[in-house]
Short mmCIF file of C-alpha atoms in Angstrom, two decimals:
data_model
loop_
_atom_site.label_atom_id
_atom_site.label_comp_id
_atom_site.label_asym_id
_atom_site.label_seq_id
_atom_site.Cartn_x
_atom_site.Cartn_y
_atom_site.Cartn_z
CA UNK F 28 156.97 16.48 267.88
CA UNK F 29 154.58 18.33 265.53
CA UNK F 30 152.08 17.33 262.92
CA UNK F 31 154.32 18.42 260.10
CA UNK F 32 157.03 15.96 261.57
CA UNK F 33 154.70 13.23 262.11
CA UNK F 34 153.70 13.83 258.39
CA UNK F 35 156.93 13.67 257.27
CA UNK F 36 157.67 10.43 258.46
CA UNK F 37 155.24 8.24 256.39
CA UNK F 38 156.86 5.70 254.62
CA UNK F 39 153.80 4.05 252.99
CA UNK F 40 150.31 5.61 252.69
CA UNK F 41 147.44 3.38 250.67
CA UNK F 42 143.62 3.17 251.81
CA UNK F 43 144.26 0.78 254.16
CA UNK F 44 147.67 0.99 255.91
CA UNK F 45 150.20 3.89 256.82
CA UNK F 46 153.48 2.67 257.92
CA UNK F 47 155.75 5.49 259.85
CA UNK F 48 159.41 6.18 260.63
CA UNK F 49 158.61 6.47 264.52
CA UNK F 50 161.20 7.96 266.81
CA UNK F 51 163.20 6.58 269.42
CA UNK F 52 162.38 7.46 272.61
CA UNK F 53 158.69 8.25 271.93
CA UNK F 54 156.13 5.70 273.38
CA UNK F 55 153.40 4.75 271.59
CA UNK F 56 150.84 4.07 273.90
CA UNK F 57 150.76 6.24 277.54
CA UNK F 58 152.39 4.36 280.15
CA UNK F 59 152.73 4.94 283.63
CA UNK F 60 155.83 7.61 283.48
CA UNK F 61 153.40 9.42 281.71
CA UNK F 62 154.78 12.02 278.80
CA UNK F 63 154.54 12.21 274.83
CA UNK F 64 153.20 9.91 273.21
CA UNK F 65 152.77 8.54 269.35
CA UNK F 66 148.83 8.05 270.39
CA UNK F 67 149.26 12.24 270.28
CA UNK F 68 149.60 12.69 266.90
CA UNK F 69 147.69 10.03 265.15
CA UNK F 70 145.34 12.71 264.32
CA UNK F 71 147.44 14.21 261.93
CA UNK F 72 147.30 11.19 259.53
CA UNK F 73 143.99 10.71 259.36
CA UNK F 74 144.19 12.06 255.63
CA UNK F 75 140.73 12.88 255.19
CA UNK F 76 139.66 9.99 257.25
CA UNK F 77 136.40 10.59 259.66
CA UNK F 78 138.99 8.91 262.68
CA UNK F 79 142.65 8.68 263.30
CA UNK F 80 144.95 5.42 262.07
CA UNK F 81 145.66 3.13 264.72
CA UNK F 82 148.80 0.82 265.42
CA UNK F 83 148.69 -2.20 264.36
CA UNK F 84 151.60 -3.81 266.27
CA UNK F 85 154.57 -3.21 269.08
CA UNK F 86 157.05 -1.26 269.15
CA UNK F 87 159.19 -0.33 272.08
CA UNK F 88 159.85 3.41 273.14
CA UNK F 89 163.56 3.21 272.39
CA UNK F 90 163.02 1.23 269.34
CA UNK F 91 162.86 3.37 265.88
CA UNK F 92 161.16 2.03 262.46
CA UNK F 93 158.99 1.07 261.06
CA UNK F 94 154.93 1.30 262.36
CA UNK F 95 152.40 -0.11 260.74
CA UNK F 96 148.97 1.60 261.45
CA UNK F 97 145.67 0.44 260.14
CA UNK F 98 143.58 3.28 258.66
CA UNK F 99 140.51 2.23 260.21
CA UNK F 100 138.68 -1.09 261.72
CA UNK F 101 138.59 -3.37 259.09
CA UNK F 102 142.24 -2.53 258.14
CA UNK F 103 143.44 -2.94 261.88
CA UNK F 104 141.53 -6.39 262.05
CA UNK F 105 143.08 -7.70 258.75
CA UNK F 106 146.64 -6.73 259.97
CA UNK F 107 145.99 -8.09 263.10
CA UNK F 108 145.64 -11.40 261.85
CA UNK F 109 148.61 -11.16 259.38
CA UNK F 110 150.60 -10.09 262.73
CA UNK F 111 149.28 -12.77 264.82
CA UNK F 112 149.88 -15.23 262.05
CA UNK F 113 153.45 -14.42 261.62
CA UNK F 114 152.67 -13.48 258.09
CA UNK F 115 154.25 -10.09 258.26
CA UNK F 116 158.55 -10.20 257.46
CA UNK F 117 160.44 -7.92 259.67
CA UNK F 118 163.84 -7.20 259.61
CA UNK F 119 165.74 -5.23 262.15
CA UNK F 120 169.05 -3.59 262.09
CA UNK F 121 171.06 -3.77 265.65
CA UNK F 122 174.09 -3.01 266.78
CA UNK F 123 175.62 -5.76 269.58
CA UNK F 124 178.67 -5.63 272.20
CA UNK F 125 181.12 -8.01 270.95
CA UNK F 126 178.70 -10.22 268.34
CA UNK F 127 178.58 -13.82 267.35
CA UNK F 128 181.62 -15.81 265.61
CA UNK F 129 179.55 -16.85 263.40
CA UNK F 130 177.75 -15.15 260.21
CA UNK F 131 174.43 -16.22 260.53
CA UNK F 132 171.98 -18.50 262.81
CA UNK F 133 168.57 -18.79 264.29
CA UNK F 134 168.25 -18.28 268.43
CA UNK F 135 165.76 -20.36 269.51
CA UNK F 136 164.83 -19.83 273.03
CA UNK F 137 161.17 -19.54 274.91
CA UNK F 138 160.69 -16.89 276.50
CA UNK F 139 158.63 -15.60 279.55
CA UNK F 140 157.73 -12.82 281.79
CA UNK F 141 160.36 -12.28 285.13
CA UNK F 142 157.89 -11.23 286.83
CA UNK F 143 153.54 -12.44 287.62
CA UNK F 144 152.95 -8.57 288.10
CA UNK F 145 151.02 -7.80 284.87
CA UNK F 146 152.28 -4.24 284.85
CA UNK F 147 155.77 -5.85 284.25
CA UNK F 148 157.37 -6.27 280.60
CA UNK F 149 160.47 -7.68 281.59
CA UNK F 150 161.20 -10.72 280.04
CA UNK F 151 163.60 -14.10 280.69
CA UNK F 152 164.84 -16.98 278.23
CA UNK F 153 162.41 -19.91 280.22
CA UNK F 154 162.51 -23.11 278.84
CA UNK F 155 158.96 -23.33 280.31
CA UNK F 156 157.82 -20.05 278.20
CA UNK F 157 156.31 -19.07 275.23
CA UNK F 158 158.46 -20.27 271.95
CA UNK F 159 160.23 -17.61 270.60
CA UNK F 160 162.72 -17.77 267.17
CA UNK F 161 164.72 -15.46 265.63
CA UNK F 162 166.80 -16.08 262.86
CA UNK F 163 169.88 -13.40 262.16
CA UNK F 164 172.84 -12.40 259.97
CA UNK F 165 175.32 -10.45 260.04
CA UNK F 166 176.08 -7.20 257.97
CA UNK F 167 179.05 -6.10 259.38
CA UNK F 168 181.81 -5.75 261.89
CA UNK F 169 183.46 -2.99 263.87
CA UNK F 170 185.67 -2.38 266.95
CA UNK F 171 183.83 -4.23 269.92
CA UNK F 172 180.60 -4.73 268.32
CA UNK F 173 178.48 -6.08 265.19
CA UNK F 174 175.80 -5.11 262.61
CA UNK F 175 173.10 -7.69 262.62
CA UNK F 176 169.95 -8.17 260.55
CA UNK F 177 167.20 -9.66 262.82
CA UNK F 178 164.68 -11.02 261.80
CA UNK F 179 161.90 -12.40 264.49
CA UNK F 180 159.60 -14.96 263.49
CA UNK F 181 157.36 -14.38 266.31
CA UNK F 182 156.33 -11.70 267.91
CA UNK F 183 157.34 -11.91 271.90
CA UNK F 184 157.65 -9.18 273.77
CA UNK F 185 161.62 -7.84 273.89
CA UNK F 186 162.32 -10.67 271.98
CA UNK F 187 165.43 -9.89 270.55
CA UNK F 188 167.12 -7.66 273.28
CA UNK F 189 166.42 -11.12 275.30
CA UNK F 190 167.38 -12.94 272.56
CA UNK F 191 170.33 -10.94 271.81
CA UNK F 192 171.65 -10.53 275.58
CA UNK F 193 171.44 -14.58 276.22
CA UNK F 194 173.58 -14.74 273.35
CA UNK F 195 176.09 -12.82 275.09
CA UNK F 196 176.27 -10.17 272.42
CA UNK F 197 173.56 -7.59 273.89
CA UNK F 198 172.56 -4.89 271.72
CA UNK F 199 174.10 -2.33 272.52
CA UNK F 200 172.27 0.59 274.49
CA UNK F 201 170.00 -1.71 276.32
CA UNK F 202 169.91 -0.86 279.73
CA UNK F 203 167.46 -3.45 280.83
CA UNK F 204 168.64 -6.77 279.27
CA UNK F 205 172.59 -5.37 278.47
CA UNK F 206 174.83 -3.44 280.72
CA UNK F 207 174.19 0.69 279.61
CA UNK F 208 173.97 3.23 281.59
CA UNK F 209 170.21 4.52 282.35
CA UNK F 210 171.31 7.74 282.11
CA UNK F 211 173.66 9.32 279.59
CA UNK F 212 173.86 5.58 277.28
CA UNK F 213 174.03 5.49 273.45
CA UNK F 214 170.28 5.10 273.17
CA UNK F 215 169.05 1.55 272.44
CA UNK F 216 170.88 0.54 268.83
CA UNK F 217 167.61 -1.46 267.28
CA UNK F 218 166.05 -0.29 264.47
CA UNK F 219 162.89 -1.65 262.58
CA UNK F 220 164.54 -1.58 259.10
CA UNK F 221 161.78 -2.83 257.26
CA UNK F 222 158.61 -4.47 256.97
CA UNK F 223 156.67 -6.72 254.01
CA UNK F 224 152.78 -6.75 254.62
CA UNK F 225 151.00 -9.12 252.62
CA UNK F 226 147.62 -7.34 252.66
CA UNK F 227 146.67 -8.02 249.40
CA UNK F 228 146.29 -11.55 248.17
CA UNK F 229 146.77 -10.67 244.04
CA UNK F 230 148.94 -8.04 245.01
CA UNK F 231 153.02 -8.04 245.81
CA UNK F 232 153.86 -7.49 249.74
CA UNK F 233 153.01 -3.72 250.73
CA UNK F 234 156.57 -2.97 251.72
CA UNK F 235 158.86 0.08 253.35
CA UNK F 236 162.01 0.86 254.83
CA UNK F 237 163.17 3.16 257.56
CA UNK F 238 166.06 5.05 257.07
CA UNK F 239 168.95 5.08 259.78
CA UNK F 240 168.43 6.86 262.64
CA UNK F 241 170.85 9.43 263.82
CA UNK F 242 171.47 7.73 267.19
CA UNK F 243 173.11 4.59 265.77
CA UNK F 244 174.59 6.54 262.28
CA UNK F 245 178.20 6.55 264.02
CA UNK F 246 177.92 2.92 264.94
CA UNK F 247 177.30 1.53 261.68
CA UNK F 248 179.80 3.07 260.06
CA UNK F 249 182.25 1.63 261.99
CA UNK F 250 180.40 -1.28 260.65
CA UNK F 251 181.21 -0.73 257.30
CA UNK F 252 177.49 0.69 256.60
CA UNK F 253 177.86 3.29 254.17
CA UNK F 254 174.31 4.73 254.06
CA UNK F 255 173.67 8.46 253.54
CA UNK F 256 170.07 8.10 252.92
CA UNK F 257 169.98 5.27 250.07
CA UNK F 258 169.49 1.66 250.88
CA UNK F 259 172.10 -0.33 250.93
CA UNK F 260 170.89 -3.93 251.93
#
């Protein structure tokens, strides 16, 4: 990735928030594989700012969406508490193996790490874990899989590829919690459609969308999804 592509991908810009279209498969903090990451190319948004935008929230590598990154302190405190407060609406798109037989429910399902070693992210559903809810919907059906809108109400780590895979409807892709291939797969199939920030209190939500990614434009069509670039939720 280059600055002009990291440029291209804001969705939002105001004087206290970007939010990005970040790539799957691009970290955005370094890990221990090493490799590109987001944390790279921050520079290129400072737009005039003295220091480079920093994320305000999660977002797996093989997850693409929408990234909300605050501009500078202040702004990355003040989203930090809308995050932490579960203030912020996020919706997901997600293609599943197989899908639910129903068209739309909450999962509802604590969750907690598989592992004490704090280098580990892996998750677990653990009645004994942190609570964890996530209500969903469904947008469409294909051969052997759905379209699901997810929307988590908190904010656990892998929540809904845990959330998802207890189901027994994985998303698809997932080669952790579901059954892909780790080399070779589909790519994961979640996508952080949109968010709604409410960062100003006499102002609507600050709110963007991501477009469809080109990994998981095949799948939802089979879906039914017609997108070619427009919305169509």
């Amino acid at each position: 990735m280059i600055v002009e592509d990291i440029v291209s991908r804001v969705l939002y810009r105001d004087a206290l928030v970007l939010v990005i279209d970040k790539p799957a498969g691009l970290p955005v903090h370094p890990g221990p594989r090493g490799g590109e990451t987001l944390v790279q190319h921050l520079d290129g948004l400072r737009f005039g700012l003295p220091r480079r935008p920093e994320a305000a929230h999660r977002l797996d590598r093989d997850t693409s969406g929408c990234l909300a990154l605050g501009r500078h302190a202040k702004a990355l405190a003040r989203l930090g508490r809308l995050f932490a407060g579960s203030a912020v609406d996020k919706t997901y798109w997600a293609l599943v193996e197989g899908g639910p037989a129903e068209e739309a429910g909450t999962i509802d399902l604590p969750l907690a790490r598989r592992s004490d070693d704090p280098r580990s992210w892996w998750m677990k559903a653990d009645p004994a874990g942190d609570p964890a809810l996530t209500r969903w919907r469904v947008l469409g059906r294909g051969p052997g899989t759905a379209w699901l809108a997810l929307e988590p109400v908190t904010g656990r780590t892998h929540q809904l590829r845990v959330h998802c895979a207890a189901m027994g409807w994985p998303i698809r892709g997932d080669t952790i919690y579901g059954g892909a291939p780790r080399h070779g797969g589909p790519g994961l199939q979640l996508h952080a459609r949109a968010l709604s920030l409410p960062l100003y209190p006499k102002k609507p939500p600050v709110t963007a969308e991501a477009p469809v990614p080109p990994h998981m434009r095949g799948g939802l069509e089979a879906c039914g999804c017609r997108e070619t670039g427009e919305s169509v939720a």
